[in-house]
């Protein structure tokens, strides 16, 4: 019997893109959605895969780790297959590939919206919406949209990103979809944008993000683990998910930080990408299962 390899499945994606591009919309229309965001544990576990669209391809010591799309898709499929993983966060290209690979039925799917602030550019803070919009999030049956909000007091482009995020929050709420905001206070250090990860900076970022849009009813936050998380998370009553960030040098310390923060009343789960998809030992199954364990 001939067994289809993952390479064959990815080759099929290319063929579909050439010969029958409408198949992506058809796959979105027939995708089985689940009725709730939270999983059986009362928490939410999402795998993040929207980094390549910002030109951020590195993971840990591998500067081009996410540049191999077949490898990335295979890692995503492995992660999504683990019991307890609720869904994925990605840009249209990745979400559409996963739709045709048939791994998104019954999963929470969050579309990434603003990817115009390319990593390392002079216009990085001018983070324009270049991927999903609120209408397409709803039209394609996605469960929500995610936006990055970096607040740089020295960069006038910040106000354009603020305004765009506010419109997106309002638009998603009008469609009854989650609006996931990832807020930071940022500044340039030696010409590169760096997020300020002090408690005071995160408190300010959360306070600003919480007030965006005509309603906060559908707004969730995506935040890093920093010092004094109890004080940081007391800034808002909005539900929050913890982000994974870069591949940690000490995975056990990262897990301990997530576990402690998950005890706070507004923290509802994890959104982790590179730290689980590209762990130091390359064992995606084990990295995902270890993260799932802290949710239990």
PDB file of C-alpha atoms in Angstrom:
ATOM      1  CA  UNK A   1       0.000   0.000   0.000  1.00  0.00           C
ATOM      2  CA  UNK A   2       1.314   3.448  -0.884  1.00  0.00           C
ATOM      3  CA  UNK A   3       1.304   5.803   2.097  1.00  0.00           C
ATOM      4  CA  UNK A   4       0.889   9.482   1.401  1.00  0.00           C
ATOM      5  CA  UNK A   5       3.753  11.428   2.967  1.00  0.00           C
ATOM      6  CA  UNK A   6       3.455  14.900   4.404  1.00  0.00           C
ATOM      7  CA  UNK A   7       5.480  16.166   1.451  1.00  0.00           C
ATOM      8  CA  UNK A   8       2.791  14.750  -0.854  1.00  0.00           C
ATOM      9  CA  UNK A   9       0.087  16.547   1.116  1.00  0.00           C
ATOM     10  CA  UNK A  10       1.929  19.858   0.834  1.00  0.00           C
ATOM     11  CA  UNK A  11       2.443  19.280  -2.892  1.00  0.00           C
ATOM     12  CA  UNK A  12      -1.318  18.846  -3.098  1.00  0.00           C
ATOM     13  CA  UNK A  13      -1.745  22.295  -1.558  1.00  0.00           C
ATOM     14  CA  UNK A  14       0.330  23.800  -4.351  1.00  0.00           C
ATOM     15  CA  UNK A  15      -1.706  21.982  -6.982  1.00  0.00           C
ATOM     16  CA  UNK A  16      -4.932  23.231  -5.411  1.00  0.00           C
ATOM     17  CA  UNK A  17      -3.670  26.811  -5.348  1.00  0.00           C
ATOM     18  CA  UNK A  18      -2.980  26.580  -9.075  1.00  0.00           C
ATOM     19  CA  UNK A  19      -6.022  24.660 -10.293  1.00  0.00           C
ATOM     20  CA  UNK A  20      -8.806  25.292  -7.786  1.00  0.00           C
ATOM     21  CA  UNK A  21      -8.195  28.289  -5.512  1.00  0.00           C
ATOM     22  CA  UNK A  22     -11.882  28.427  -4.561  1.00  0.00           C
ATOM     23  CA  UNK A  23     -11.248  25.263  -2.533  1.00  0.00           C
ATOM     24  CA  UNK A  24      -9.973  27.379   0.354  1.00  0.00           C
ATOM     25  CA  UNK A  25     -13.270  29.234   0.726  1.00  0.00           C
ATOM     26  CA  UNK A  26     -15.132  25.934   0.391  1.00  0.00           C
ATOM     27  CA  UNK A  27     -13.027  24.377   3.141  1.00  0.00           C
ATOM     28  CA  UNK A  28     -13.679  27.371   5.407  1.00  0.00           C
ATOM     29  CA  UNK A  29     -17.433  27.134   4.782  1.00  0.00           C
ATOM     30  CA  UNK A  30     -17.635  23.458   5.731  1.00  0.00           C
ATOM     31  CA  UNK A  31     -15.288  23.620   8.726  1.00  0.00           C
ATOM     32  CA  UNK A  32     -16.987  22.360  11.864  1.00  0.00           C
ATOM     33  CA  UNK A  33     -16.866  25.078  14.524  1.00  0.00           C
ATOM     34  CA  UNK A  34     -17.146  24.277  18.187  1.00  0.00           C
ATOM     35  CA  UNK A  35     -19.625  26.106  20.380  1.00  0.00           C
ATOM     36  CA  UNK A  36     -17.230  27.482  22.977  1.00  0.00           C
ATOM     37  CA  UNK A  37     -13.811  29.089  23.104  1.00  0.00           C
ATOM     38  CA  UNK A  38     -12.669  27.352  26.283  1.00  0.00           C
ATOM     39  CA  UNK A  39     -11.661  23.717  26.414  1.00  0.00           C
ATOM     40  CA  UNK A  40     -12.748  21.055  28.924  1.00  0.00           C
ATOM     41  CA  UNK A  41     -10.269  22.407  31.493  1.00  0.00           C
ATOM     42  CA  UNK A  42     -11.948  25.820  31.415  1.00  0.00           C
ATOM     43  CA  UNK A  43      -8.802  27.199  29.806  1.00  0.00           C
ATOM     44  CA  UNK A  44      -7.724  27.872  26.206  1.00  0.00           C
ATOM     45  CA  UNK A  45      -4.585  26.533  24.524  1.00  0.00           C
ATOM     46  CA  UNK A  46      -3.684  28.024  21.134  1.00  0.00           C
ATOM     47  CA  UNK A  47      -0.642  27.517  18.908  1.00  0.00           C
ATOM     48  CA  UNK A  48       0.638  30.772  17.382  1.00  0.00           C
ATOM     49  CA  UNK A  49       1.981  30.769  13.829  1.00  0.00           C
ATOM     50  CA  UNK A  50       1.721  34.331  12.536  1.00  0.00           C
ATOM     51  CA  UNK A  51       5.413  35.228  12.829  1.00  0.00           C
ATOM     52  CA  UNK A  52       6.534  34.669   9.189  1.00  0.00           C
ATOM     53  CA  UNK A  53       4.198  37.331   7.784  1.00  0.00           C
ATOM     54  CA  UNK A  54       6.087  39.932   9.802  1.00  0.00           C
ATOM     55  CA  UNK A  55       9.394  38.641   8.454  1.00  0.00           C
ATOM     56  CA  UNK A  56      10.238  37.189  11.881  1.00  0.00           C
ATOM     57  CA  UNK A  57      11.553  33.766  10.851  1.00  0.00           C
ATOM     58  CA  UNK A  58      13.928  32.947  13.680  1.00  0.00           C
ATOM     59  CA  UNK A  59      13.340  30.580  16.581  1.00  0.00           C
ATOM     60  CA  UNK A  60      15.983  30.246  19.271  1.00  0.00           C
ATOM     61  CA  UNK A  61      19.395  29.742  17.704  1.00  0.00           C
ATOM     62  CA  UNK A  62      17.897  29.079  14.245  1.00  0.00           C
ATOM     63  CA  UNK A  63      17.554  32.374  12.343  1.00  0.00           C
ATOM     64  CA  UNK A  64      15.619  30.791   9.444  1.00  0.00           C
ATOM     65  CA  UNK A  65      13.660  28.162  11.376  1.00  0.00           C
ATOM     66  CA  UNK A  66      10.220  29.260  10.173  1.00  0.00           C
ATOM     67  CA  UNK A  67      11.301  29.812   6.563  1.00  0.00           C
ATOM     68  CA  UNK A  68      10.583  26.196   5.569  1.00  0.00           C
ATOM     69  CA  UNK A  69       6.809  26.162   5.140  1.00  0.00           C
ATOM     70  CA  UNK A  70       6.469  22.395   4.812  1.00  0.00           C
ATOM     71  CA  UNK A  71       8.401  21.899   8.043  1.00  0.00           C
ATOM     72  CA  UNK A  72       6.344  24.579   9.818  1.00  0.00           C
ATOM     73  CA  UNK A  73       3.055  23.040   8.663  1.00  0.00           C
ATOM     74  CA  UNK A  74       4.154  19.589   9.804  1.00  0.00           C
ATOM     75  CA  UNK A  75       5.064  20.927  13.239  1.00  0.00           C
ATOM     76  CA  UNK A  76       1.701  22.694  13.426  1.00  0.00           C
ATOM     77  CA  UNK A  77      -0.148  19.506  12.520  1.00  0.00           C
ATOM     78  CA  UNK A  78       1.738  17.602  15.214  1.00  0.00           C
ATOM     79  CA  UNK A  79       0.891  20.276  17.796  1.00  0.00           C
ATOM     80  CA  UNK A  80      -2.776  20.534  16.795  1.00  0.00           C
ATOM     81  CA  UNK A  81      -3.138  16.772  17.082  1.00  0.00           C
ATOM     82  CA  UNK A  82      -2.192  16.723  20.767  1.00  0.00           C
ATOM     83  CA  UNK A  83      -5.223  16.179  23.047  1.00  0.00           C
ATOM     84  CA  UNK A  84      -5.962  19.444  24.808  1.00  0.00           C
ATOM     85  CA  UNK A  85      -4.757  21.824  22.094  1.00  0.00           C
ATOM     86  CA  UNK A  86      -7.765  24.006  21.308  1.00  0.00           C
ATOM     87  CA  UNK A  87      -6.689  25.746  18.128  1.00  0.00           C
ATOM     88  CA  UNK A  88      -4.380  28.047  16.230  1.00  0.00           C
ATOM     89  CA  UNK A  89      -3.561  31.693  15.565  1.00  0.00           C
ATOM     90  CA  UNK A  90      -2.291  32.493  12.081  1.00  0.00           C
ATOM     91  CA  UNK A  91      -2.322  34.620   8.960  1.00  0.00           C
ATOM     92  CA  UNK A  92      -4.531  33.723   5.968  1.00  0.00           C
ATOM     93  CA  UNK A  93      -1.846  31.750   4.123  1.00  0.00           C
ATOM     94  CA  UNK A  94      -1.204  29.451   7.076  1.00  0.00           C
ATOM     95  CA  UNK A  95      -4.850  29.125   8.091  1.00  0.00           C
ATOM     96  CA  UNK A  96      -5.804  28.198   4.514  1.00  0.00           C
ATOM     97  CA  UNK A  97      -3.058  25.581   4.299  1.00  0.00           C
ATOM     98  CA  UNK A  98      -4.270  24.053   7.574  1.00  0.00           C
ATOM     99  CA  UNK A  99      -7.878  24.127   6.354  1.00  0.00           C
ATOM    100  CA  UNK A 100      -6.994  22.045   3.302  1.00  0.00           C
ATOM    101  CA  UNK A 101      -4.863  19.728   5.400  1.00  0.00           C
ATOM    102  CA  UNK A 102      -8.059  19.024   7.352  1.00  0.00           C
ATOM    103  CA  UNK A 103      -6.778  19.758  10.850  1.00  0.00           C
ATOM    104  CA  UNK A 104      -9.033  22.641  11.916  1.00  0.00           C
ATOM    105  CA  UNK A 105     -12.402  20.958  12.420  1.00  0.00           C
ATOM    106  CA  UNK A 106     -13.623  21.578  15.953  1.00  0.00           C
ATOM    107  CA  UNK A 107     -10.716  23.925  16.633  1.00  0.00           C
ATOM    108  CA  UNK A 108     -10.673  27.569  17.687  1.00  0.00           C
ATOM    109  CA  UNK A 109      -9.191  29.586  14.802  1.00  0.00           C
ATOM    110  CA  UNK A 110      -7.976  33.154  15.340  1.00  0.00           C
ATOM    111  CA  UNK A 111      -6.938  35.223  12.331  1.00  0.00           C
ATOM    112  CA  UNK A 112      -3.943  37.546  12.625  1.00  0.00           C
ATOM    113  CA  UNK A 113      -4.793  41.025  11.315  1.00  0.00           C
ATOM    114  CA  UNK A 114      -2.017  43.633  11.398  1.00  0.00           C
ATOM    115  CA  UNK A 115       1.295  42.430   9.995  1.00  0.00           C
ATOM    116  CA  UNK A 116       2.473  45.620   8.259  1.00  0.00           C
ATOM    117  CA  UNK A 117       4.961  46.617  10.959  1.00  0.00           C
ATOM    118  CA  UNK A 118       7.690  44.370   9.603  1.00  0.00           C
ATOM    119  CA  UNK A 119      10.368  43.296  12.062  1.00  0.00           C
ATOM    120  CA  UNK A 120      13.492  45.419  11.975  1.00  0.00           C
ATOM    121  CA  UNK A 121      12.150  48.160   9.688  1.00  0.00           C
ATOM    122  CA  UNK A 122      12.064  51.914  10.203  1.00  0.00           C
ATOM    123  CA  UNK A 123       8.244  51.750   9.975  1.00  0.00           C
ATOM    124  CA  UNK A 124       7.780  48.885  12.444  1.00  0.00           C
ATOM    125  CA  UNK A 125       5.509  50.867  14.800  1.00  0.00           C
ATOM    126  CA  UNK A 126       3.214  51.843  11.896  1.00  0.00           C
ATOM    127  CA  UNK A 127       1.588  48.444  12.186  1.00  0.00           C
ATOM    128  CA  UNK A 128      -0.991  48.523   9.426  1.00  0.00           C
ATOM    129  CA  UNK A 129      -3.706  45.926   8.933  1.00  0.00           C
ATOM    130  CA  UNK A 130      -2.502  43.884   5.981  1.00  0.00           C
ATOM    131  CA  UNK A 131      -4.066  40.461   6.641  1.00  0.00           C
ATOM    132  CA  UNK A 132      -7.563  39.614   7.928  1.00  0.00           C
ATOM    133  CA  UNK A 133     -10.196  42.275   8.541  1.00  0.00           C
ATOM    134  CA  UNK A 134     -13.263  41.898  10.763  1.00  0.00           C
ATOM    135  CA  UNK A 135     -15.560  41.093   7.845  1.00  0.00           C
ATOM    136  CA  UNK A 136     -13.353  38.266   6.610  1.00  0.00           C
ATOM    137  CA  UNK A 137     -12.856  36.865  10.104  1.00  0.00           C
ATOM    138  CA  UNK A 138     -16.622  36.466  10.352  1.00  0.00           C
ATOM    139  CA  UNK A 139     -17.160  35.581   6.683  1.00  0.00           C
ATOM    140  CA  UNK A 140     -14.686  32.704   6.830  1.00  0.00           C
ATOM    141  CA  UNK A 141     -16.096  31.358  10.081  1.00  0.00           C
ATOM    142  CA  UNK A 142     -13.079  32.227  12.214  1.00  0.00           C
ATOM    143  CA  UNK A 143     -13.531  32.685  15.942  1.00  0.00           C
ATOM    144  CA  UNK A 144     -11.713  35.966  16.331  1.00  0.00           C
ATOM    145  CA  UNK A 145      -8.994  38.317  15.186  1.00  0.00           C
ATOM    146  CA  UNK A 146      -5.676  39.190  16.798  1.00  0.00           C
ATOM    147  CA  UNK A 147      -3.806  42.481  16.634  1.00  0.00           C
ATOM    148  CA  UNK A 148      -0.429  43.663  17.934  1.00  0.00           C
ATOM    149  CA  UNK A 149      -0.326  47.088  19.600  1.00  0.00           C
ATOM    150  CA  UNK A 150       3.089  48.583  20.347  1.00  0.00           C
ATOM    151  CA  UNK A 151       3.018  51.985  22.036  1.00  0.00           C
ATOM    152  CA  UNK A 152       6.142  54.055  21.424  1.00  0.00           C
ATOM    153  CA  UNK A 153       5.896  57.522  22.981  1.00  0.00           C
ATOM    154  CA  UNK A 154       8.575  58.804  20.596  1.00  0.00           C
ATOM    155  CA  UNK A 155       7.018  57.497  17.367  1.00  0.00           C
ATOM    156  CA  UNK A 156       4.005  59.390  15.953  1.00  0.00           C
ATOM    157  CA  UNK A 157       2.971  56.279  14.013  1.00  0.00           C
ATOM    158  CA  UNK A 158       1.712  54.868  17.317  1.00  0.00           C
ATOM    159  CA  UNK A 159      -1.530  56.831  17.067  1.00  0.00           C
ATOM    160  CA  UNK A 160      -2.319  55.337  13.637  1.00  0.00           C
ATOM    161  CA  UNK A 161      -1.904  51.840  15.029  1.00  0.00           C
ATOM    162  CA  UNK A 162      -4.060  52.757  18.037  1.00  0.00           C
ATOM    163  CA  UNK A 163      -6.828  54.042  15.775  1.00  0.00           C
ATOM    164  CA  UNK A 164      -6.642  50.982  13.509  1.00  0.00           C
ATOM    165  CA  UNK A 165      -6.805  48.607  16.475  1.00  0.00           C
ATOM    166  CA  UNK A 166      -9.801  50.482  17.880  1.00  0.00           C
ATOM    167  CA  UNK A 167     -11.641  50.110  14.566  1.00  0.00           C
ATOM    168  CA  UNK A 168     -10.787  46.409  14.466  1.00  0.00           C
ATOM    169  CA  UNK A 169     -12.051  45.877  18.032  1.00  0.00           C
ATOM    170  CA  UNK A 170     -15.326  47.585  17.137  1.00  0.00           C
ATOM    171  CA  UNK A 171     -15.676  45.654  13.881  1.00  0.00           C
ATOM    172  CA  UNK A 172     -15.029  42.284  15.490  1.00  0.00           C
ATOM    173  CA  UNK A 173     -17.470  43.032  18.306  1.00  0.00           C
ATOM    174  CA  UNK A 174     -20.150  43.896  15.753  1.00  0.00           C
ATOM    175  CA  UNK A 175     -19.636  40.399  14.300  1.00  0.00           C
ATOM    176  CA  UNK A 176     -19.660  38.743  17.719  1.00  0.00           C
ATOM    177  CA  UNK A 177     -16.017  37.675  17.389  1.00  0.00           C
ATOM    178  CA  UNK A 178     -13.152  37.786  19.861  1.00  0.00           C
ATOM    179  CA  UNK A 179     -10.765  40.736  19.500  1.00  0.00           C
ATOM    180  CA  UNK A 180      -7.371  39.639  20.850  1.00  0.00           C
ATOM    181  CA  UNK A 181      -5.010  42.550  21.573  1.00  0.00           C
ATOM    182  CA  UNK A 182      -1.313  41.994  22.282  1.00  0.00           C
ATOM    183  CA  UNK A 183      -0.193  45.297  23.890  1.00  0.00           C
ATOM    184  CA  UNK A 184       3.292  46.528  24.718  1.00  0.00           C
ATOM    185  CA  UNK A 185       5.049  49.726  25.584  1.00  0.00           C
ATOM    186  CA  UNK A 186       7.967  49.794  23.142  1.00  0.00           C
ATOM    187  CA  UNK A 187      10.989  51.934  22.379  1.00  0.00           C
ATOM    188  CA  UNK A 188      13.896  51.920  19.978  1.00  0.00           C
ATOM    189  CA  UNK A 189      17.242  50.747  21.287  1.00  0.00           C
ATOM    190  CA  UNK A 190      20.133  51.111  18.831  1.00  0.00           C
ATOM    191  CA  UNK A 191      17.578  51.571  16.058  1.00  0.00           C
ATOM    192  CA  UNK A 192      15.540  48.427  16.819  1.00  0.00           C
ATOM    193  CA  UNK A 193      12.128  48.212  18.477  1.00  0.00           C
ATOM    194  CA  UNK A 194      12.266  46.579  21.880  1.00  0.00           C
ATOM    195  CA  UNK A 195       9.308  45.848  24.151  1.00  0.00           C
ATOM    196  CA  UNK A 196       9.582  47.136  27.710  1.00  0.00           C
ATOM    197  CA  UNK A 197       8.772  44.204  29.978  1.00  0.00           C
ATOM    198  CA  UNK A 198       8.558  45.908  33.352  1.00  0.00           C
ATOM    199  CA  UNK A 199       5.372  45.637  35.428  1.00  0.00           C
ATOM    200  CA  UNK A 200       4.772  49.358  35.094  1.00  0.00           C
ATOM    201  CA  UNK A 201       5.086  49.261  31.301  1.00  0.00           C
ATOM    202  CA  UNK A 202       2.708  46.313  31.006  1.00  0.00           C
ATOM    203  CA  UNK A 203       0.195  47.961  33.351  1.00  0.00           C
ATOM    204  CA  UNK A 204       0.172  51.032  31.105  1.00  0.00           C
ATOM    205  CA  UNK A 205      -0.121  48.969  27.920  1.00  0.00           C
ATOM    206  CA  UNK A 206      -3.017  46.896  29.308  1.00  0.00           C
ATOM    207  CA  UNK A 207      -4.849  49.985  30.517  1.00  0.00           C
ATOM    208  CA  UNK A 208      -4.620  51.588  27.065  1.00  0.00           C
ATOM    209  CA  UNK A 209      -5.584  48.430  25.180  1.00  0.00           C
ATOM    210  CA  UNK A 210      -8.591  47.770  27.414  1.00  0.00           C
ATOM    211  CA  UNK A 211     -10.236  51.040  26.393  1.00  0.00           C
ATOM    212  CA  UNK A 212     -10.062  50.583  22.609  1.00  0.00           C
ATOM    213  CA  UNK A 213     -13.200  50.349  20.491  1.00  0.00           C
ATOM    214  CA  UNK A 214     -16.876  51.051  21.069  1.00  0.00           C
ATOM    215  CA  UNK A 215     -17.193  48.082  23.427  1.00  0.00           C
ATOM    216  CA  UNK A 216     -14.843  45.799  25.331  1.00  0.00           C
ATOM    217  CA  UNK A 217     -17.384  42.964  25.481  1.00  0.00           C
ATOM    218  CA  UNK A 218     -15.448  40.759  23.039  1.00  0.00           C
ATOM    219  CA  UNK A 219     -11.914  41.949  23.847  1.00  0.00           C
ATOM    220  CA  UNK A 220      -9.269  39.577  25.189  1.00  0.00           C
ATOM    221  CA  UNK A 221      -5.624  40.352  25.945  1.00  0.00           C
ATOM    222  CA  UNK A 222      -2.464  38.468  24.973  1.00  0.00           C
ATOM    223  CA  UNK A 223       0.288  39.279  27.445  1.00  0.00           C
ATOM    224  CA  UNK A 224       3.788  38.124  28.435  1.00  0.00           C
ATOM    225  CA  UNK A 225       4.724  36.821  31.857  1.00  0.00           C
ATOM    226  CA  UNK A 226       6.621  39.571  33.663  1.00  0.00           C
ATOM    227  CA  UNK A 227       7.477  40.310  37.278  1.00  0.00           C
ATOM    228  CA  UNK A 228       4.624  41.036  39.684  1.00  0.00           C
ATOM    229  CA  UNK A 229       1.942  39.483  37.465  1.00  0.00           C
ATOM    230  CA  UNK A 230      -0.724  39.770  40.161  1.00  0.00           C
ATOM    231  CA  UNK A 231      -0.419  43.561  40.099  1.00  0.00           C
ATOM    232  CA  UNK A 232      -0.148  43.644  36.302  1.00  0.00           C
ATOM    233  CA  UNK A 233      -3.277  41.567  35.723  1.00  0.00           C
ATOM    234  CA  UNK A 234      -5.247  43.598  38.264  1.00  0.00           C
ATOM    235  CA  UNK A 235      -5.196  46.442  35.703  1.00  0.00           C
ATOM    236  CA  UNK A 236      -8.189  45.062  33.776  1.00  0.00           C
ATOM    237  CA  UNK A 237     -11.133  42.673  34.032  1.00  0.00           C
ATOM    238  CA  UNK A 238     -10.601  41.528  30.439  1.00  0.00           C
ATOM    239  CA  UNK A 239      -9.772  37.828  29.981  1.00  0.00           C
ATOM    240  CA  UNK A 240      -6.135  37.277  29.088  1.00  0.00           C
ATOM    241  CA  UNK A 241      -3.962  34.632  27.458  1.00  0.00           C
ATOM    242  CA  UNK A 242      -0.254  34.267  28.175  1.00  0.00           C
ATOM    243  CA  UNK A 243       2.097  34.471  25.213  1.00  0.00           C
ATOM    244  CA  UNK A 244       5.140  32.278  24.821  1.00  0.00           C
ATOM    245  CA  UNK A 245       7.563  34.644  23.123  1.00  0.00           C
ATOM    246  CA  UNK A 246      10.968  33.468  21.977  1.00  0.00           C
ATOM    247  CA  UNK A 247      12.268  29.944  22.527  1.00  0.00           C
ATOM    248  CA  UNK A 248      13.361  30.090  26.185  1.00  0.00           C
ATOM    249  CA  UNK A 249      16.846  29.147  27.310  1.00  0.00           C
ATOM    250  CA  UNK A 250      15.244  27.425  30.306  1.00  0.00           C
ATOM    251  CA  UNK A 251      11.936  25.765  29.277  1.00  0.00           C
ATOM    252  CA  UNK A 252      11.264  24.599  32.837  1.00  0.00           C
ATOM    253  CA  UNK A 253      11.461  28.167  34.137  1.00  0.00           C
ATOM    254  CA  UNK A 254       9.062  29.305  31.407  1.00  0.00           C
ATOM    255  CA  UNK A 255       6.593  26.563  32.371  1.00  0.00           C
ATOM    256  CA  UNK A 256       6.822  27.573  36.028  1.00  0.00           C
ATOM    257  CA  UNK A 257       6.097  31.186  35.117  1.00  0.00           C
ATOM    258  CA  UNK A 258       3.045  30.208  33.081  1.00  0.00           C
ATOM    259  CA  UNK A 259       1.779  27.936  35.840  1.00  0.00           C
ATOM    260  CA  UNK A 260       2.001  30.664  38.472  1.00  0.00           C
ATOM    261  CA  UNK A 261       0.313  33.272  36.259  1.00  0.00           C
ATOM    262  CA  UNK A 262      -2.477  30.849  35.300  1.00  0.00           C
ATOM    263  CA  UNK A 263      -3.675  30.955  38.913  1.00  0.00           C
ATOM    264  CA  UNK A 264      -4.768  34.586  38.461  1.00  0.00           C
ATOM    265  CA  UNK A 265      -8.510  35.038  37.894  1.00  0.00           C
ATOM    266  CA  UNK A 266      -8.354  36.798  34.517  1.00  0.00           C
ATOM    267  CA  UNK A 267      -5.738  34.479  32.958  1.00  0.00           C
ATOM    268  CA  UNK A 268      -7.613  32.002  30.768  1.00  0.00           C
ATOM    269  CA  UNK A 269      -4.876  30.112  28.951  1.00  0.00           C
ATOM    270  CA  UNK A 270      -1.856  30.149  26.657  1.00  0.00           C
ATOM    271  CA  UNK A 271      -0.994  31.279  23.133  1.00  0.00           C
ATOM    272  CA  UNK A 272       2.429  29.835  22.373  1.00  0.00           C
ATOM    273  CA  UNK A 273       4.246  29.468  19.063  1.00  0.00           C
ATOM    274  CA  UNK A 274       7.988  29.144  18.629  1.00  0.00           C
ATOM    275  CA  UNK A 275       8.617  27.901  22.160  1.00  0.00           C
ATOM    276  CA  UNK A 276       6.512  24.798  21.410  1.00  0.00           C
ATOM    277  CA  UNK A 277       7.024  24.416  17.672  1.00  0.00           C
ATOM    278  CA  UNK A 278      10.826  24.715  17.842  1.00  0.00           C
ATOM    279  CA  UNK A 279      11.900  23.507  21.304  1.00  0.00           C
ATOM    280  CA  UNK A 280      15.632  23.037  21.914  1.00  0.00           C
ATOM    281  CA  UNK A 281      15.334  19.238  21.638  1.00  0.00           C
ATOM    282  CA  UNK A 282      12.981  19.474  18.612  1.00  0.00           C
ATOM    283  CA  UNK A 283      10.424  17.245  20.359  1.00  0.00           C
ATOM    284  CA  UNK A 284       7.191  19.104  19.555  1.00  0.00           C
ATOM    285  CA  UNK A 285       4.969  16.462  21.172  1.00  0.00           C
ATOM    286  CA  UNK A 286       6.777  16.690  24.477  1.00  0.00           C
ATOM    287  CA  UNK A 287       6.943  20.495  24.491  1.00  0.00           C
ATOM    288  CA  UNK A 288       3.218  20.803  23.802  1.00  0.00           C
ATOM    289  CA  UNK A 289       2.287  18.180  26.395  1.00  0.00           C
ATOM    290  CA  UNK A 290       4.399  19.956  29.023  1.00  0.00           C
ATOM    291  CA  UNK A 291       2.558  23.214  28.311  1.00  0.00           C
ATOM    292  CA  UNK A 292      -0.792  21.429  28.463  1.00  0.00           C
ATOM    293  CA  UNK A 293       0.130  19.991  31.843  1.00  0.00           C
ATOM    294  CA  UNK A 294       0.363  23.468  33.397  1.00  0.00           C
ATOM    295  CA  UNK A 295      -3.225  24.115  32.279  1.00  0.00           C
ATOM    296  CA  UNK A 296      -4.411  21.106  34.246  1.00  0.00           C
TER     297      UNK A 296
END
